[in-house]
Amino acid sequence: TATLAKCLTEKGVAMYGAEWCGHCQNQKKMFGEAFQYINYVDCDKNATACDEAAVRGYPTWLINGQKYEGEQTLANLASRAGCN
């Protein structure tokens, strides 16, 4: 999982979320300790970045200029970012 997390970050992937968001917490749990390598934007602490990315719901993944809303499987994230 750490390899995937690092690959996602190398590919410029970002996850937008908020600490109070249950789906965001579930997404973080999928990565476990490896979540520290994810480029995570906390929309409560950095509302401007989330507004600029036009984030409407949490979590939102930004991959290659495309937005994917809601929890994503690790396989989907790997596939969409080219990290297989």
Backbone as JSON, one array per atom type, in Angstrom:
{
  "sequence": "TATLAKCLTEKGVAMYGAEWCGHCQNQKKMFGEAFQYINYVDCDKNATACDEAAVRGYPTWLINGQKYEGEQTLANLASRAGCN",
  "N": [[0.83, -1.21, 0.0], [2.01, 1.2, 0.67], [3.66, 1.59, -1.51], [1.8, 2.08, -3.53], [0.6, 4.44, -2.51], [2.78, 6.22, -2.57], [3.28, 6.23, -5.31], [0.89, 7.36, -6.29], [1.14, 9.97, -5.28], [3.5, 10.76, -6.58], [2.49, 10.87, -9.14], [1.0, 13.12, -9.02], [-1.5, 13.02, -7.88], [-4.24, 13.96, -5.81], [-6.02, 13.96, -2.72], [-8.96, 15.32, -1.57], [-10.52, 16.35, 1.39], [-12.13, 16.19, 4.65], [-11.72, 16.34, 8.19], [-13.96, 15.61, 9.71], [-15.41, 14.03, 8.05], [-16.87, 11.01, 7.45], [-16.61, 9.2, 5.28], [-14.16, 9.98, 4.31], [-12.52, 9.21, 6.41], [-12.85, 6.44, 6.23], [-11.63, 6.04, 3.76], [-9.01, 6.78, 4.37], [-8.39, 4.72, 6.15], [-8.21, 2.56, 4.43], [-5.71, 2.86, 3.36], [-4.17, 2.79, 5.61], [-1.22, 2.99, 7.54], [0.2, 3.95, 5.39], [-1.09, 6.16, 4.46], [0.11, 8.52, 5.1], [1.73, 9.18, 3.0], [0.1, 10.13, 1.05], [-1.03, 12.84, -0.94], [-2.78, 14.91, 0.7], [-5.46, 17.13, 1.07], [-6.85, 19.08, 3.43], [-9.95, 20.33, 3.61], [-11.17, 21.93, 5.5], [-9.1, 23.26, 6.67], [-7.85, 24.37, 4.53], [-9.54, 25.9, 2.72], [-9.48, 27.53, 0.46], [-7.9, 26.18, -1.47], [-9.55, 24.01, -1.96], [-11.82, 25.26, -2.95], [-10.74, 26.35, -5.3], [-10.23, 24.02, -6.67], [-12.74, 23.28, -7.17], [-14.13, 21.52, -5.49], [-16.82, 19.63, -4.37], [-17.81, 17.66, -2.74], [-16.91, 15.19, -0.27], [-14.89, 12.25, 0.16], [-12.89, 13.76, -2.45], [-11.09, 12.81, -5.22], [-8.44, 13.94, -7.17], [-7.29, 13.21, -10.2], [-5.13, 13.2, -12.81], [-6.33, 15.56, -13.79], [-9.01, 14.93, -13.69], [-11.96, 14.62, -11.7], [-12.9, 12.49, -9.06], [-15.46, 11.55, -7.14], [-16.3, 10.56, -3.81], [-15.71, 7.47, -1.94], [-13.01, 5.54, -3.11], [-11.86, 2.49, -4.5], [-8.72, 0.89, -3.82], [-7.72, -0.4, -6.04], [-9.06, 0.93, -8.15], [-8.01, 3.51, -7.87], [-5.3, 3.01, -8.38], [-5.43, 2.09, -11.04], [-6.58, 4.29, -12.43], [-4.65, 6.23, -12.06], [-2.46, 5.12, -13.23], [-0.78, 3.43, -11.79], [-0.38, 0.68, -11.65]],
  "CA": [[0.0, 0.0, 0.0], [2.9, 2.36, 0.68], [4.12, 1.77, -2.88], [0.7, 2.73, -4.24], [0.45, 5.8, -2.0], [3.89, 7.01, -3.1], [3.06, 6.36, -6.76], [-0.19, 8.34, -6.5], [1.69, 11.29, -5.03], [4.43, 11.04, -7.68], [1.69, 11.16, -10.34], [0.29, 14.37, -8.81], [-2.85, 12.76, -7.39], [-4.54, 14.57, -4.51], [-7.32, 13.64, -2.1], [-9.54, 16.43, -0.83], [-11.45, 15.83, 2.38], [-12.27, 16.92, 5.91], [-11.55, 15.44, 9.32], [-15.26, 15.15, 10.2], [-16.05, 13.26, 6.98], [-16.76, 9.57, 7.67], [-16.11, 8.53, 4.08], [-12.73, 10.29, 4.25], [-11.87, 8.35, 7.41], [-12.83, 5.09, 5.64], [-10.62, 6.05, 2.7], [-7.7, 6.78, 5.04], [-8.17, 3.39, 6.73], [-7.81, 1.65, 3.35], [-4.27, 3.01, 3.19], [-3.49, 2.55, 6.88], [-0.04, 3.82, 7.81], [0.69, 4.51, 4.13], [-1.81, 7.4, 4.11], [1.03, 9.65, 5.3], [2.36, 9.5, 1.71], [-0.91, 10.69, 0.14], [-1.16, 14.3, -0.99], [-4.12, 15.12, 1.27], [-5.82, 18.52, 1.31], [-7.94, 19.21, 4.4], [-10.73, 21.47, 3.14], [-11.48, 22.83, 6.62], [-7.89, 24.06, 6.94], [-7.38, 24.98, 3.29], [-10.76, 26.06, 1.93], [-9.16, 28.15, -0.83], [-7.45, 25.13, -2.41], [-10.72, 23.2, -2.32], [-12.65, 26.1, -3.82], [-10.06, 26.45, -6.59], [-10.37, 22.73, -7.34], [-14.2, 23.09, -7.32], [-14.52, 20.32, -4.74], [-18.2, 19.78, -3.88], [-18.1, 16.63, -1.76], [-15.71, 14.53, 0.28], [-13.62, 12.7, -0.42], [-12.76, 13.93, -3.9], [-9.75, 12.52, -5.72], [-8.1, 14.63, -8.41], [-6.35, 12.34, -10.9], [-4.95, 13.61, -14.21], [-7.3, 16.6, -14.14], [-10.38, 14.42, -13.53], [-12.4, 14.48, -10.31], [-13.64, 11.28, -8.7], [-16.05, 11.83, -5.83], [-16.66, 9.4, -2.99], [-14.65, 6.5, -1.64], [-12.5, 4.81, -4.27], [-11.07, 1.31, -4.14], [-7.3, 1.05, -4.13], [-7.53, -0.84, -7.43], [-9.51, 2.02, -9.04], [-7.04, 4.61, -7.8], [-4.09, 2.56, -9.07], [-5.73, 2.02, -12.46], [-6.81, 5.64, -12.97], [-3.4, 7.01, -12.01], [-1.39, 4.4, -13.92], [0.13, 2.92, -10.77], [-0.55, -0.78, -11.48]],
  "C": [[0.86, 1.25, 0.0], [3.39, 2.66, -0.74], [3.05, 2.48, -3.7], [0.57, 4.19, -3.8], [1.55, 6.72, -2.55], [3.73, 7.24, -4.6], [1.99, 7.41, -7.04], [0.35, 9.76, -6.32], [2.67, 11.69, -6.13], [3.69, 11.44, -8.95], [0.87, 12.44, -10.18], [-1.15, 14.21, -8.34], [-3.04, 13.41, -6.03], [-5.91, 14.1, -4.03], [-7.74, 14.86, -1.29], [-10.57, 15.87, 0.14], [-11.52, 16.73, 3.59], [-12.21, 15.91, 7.05], [-12.88, 14.85, 9.8], [-15.99, 14.23, 9.22], [-15.81, 11.76, 7.2], [-16.2, 8.82, 6.49], [-14.61, 8.79, 3.91], [-11.96, 9.41, 5.22], [-11.78, 6.91, 6.88], [-11.73, 4.99, 4.58], [-9.22, 6.0, 3.31], [-7.38, 5.4, 5.6], [-7.74, 2.38, 5.67], [-6.3, 1.69, 3.15], [-3.51, 2.7, 4.48], [-2.35, 3.52, 7.08], [0.45, 4.53, 6.55], [0.0, 5.81, 3.77], [-0.91, 8.63, 4.27], [1.7, 10.07, 3.98], [1.39, 10.12, 0.71], [-0.9, 12.21, 0.21], [-2.59, 14.62, -0.59], [-4.34, 16.6, 1.55], [-7.04, 18.53, 2.24], [-8.71, 20.49, 4.07], [-11.18, 22.4, 4.26], [-10.31, 23.76, 6.89], [-7.42, 24.81, 5.71], [-8.55, 25.13, 2.31], [-10.47, 26.65, 0.55], [-8.76, 27.11, -1.86], [-8.63, 24.3, -2.87], [-11.68, 23.97, -3.21], [-12.05, 26.17, -5.22], [-10.18, 25.15, -7.38], [-11.84, 22.38, -7.59], [-14.67, 21.79, -6.67], [-15.89, 20.56, -4.12], [-18.55, 18.77, -2.8], [-16.81, 15.94, -1.34], [-15.91, 13.04, 0.36], [-13.74, 12.92, -1.92], [-11.31, 13.68, -4.25], [-9.56, 13.28, -7.02], [-6.97, 13.84, -9.07], [-6.3, 12.76, -12.36], [-6.02, 14.6, -14.66], [-8.75, 16.18, -14.03], [-10.71, 14.32, -12.05], [-13.21, 13.2, -10.13], [-14.14, 11.49, -7.28], [-16.43, 10.53, -5.13], [-15.48, 8.47, -2.78], [-14.29, 5.73, -2.91], [-11.75, 3.58, -3.77], [-9.62, 1.58, -4.49], [-7.02, 0.64, -5.57], [-7.95, 0.24, -8.42], [-8.5, 3.15, -9.05], [-5.78, 4.24, -8.57], [-4.3, 2.59, -10.58], [-5.84, 3.42, -13.08], [-5.54, 6.46, -13.01], [-2.26, 6.35, -12.77], [-0.33, 3.87, -12.97], [0.04, 1.4, -10.61], [0.79, -1.47, -11.6]]
}
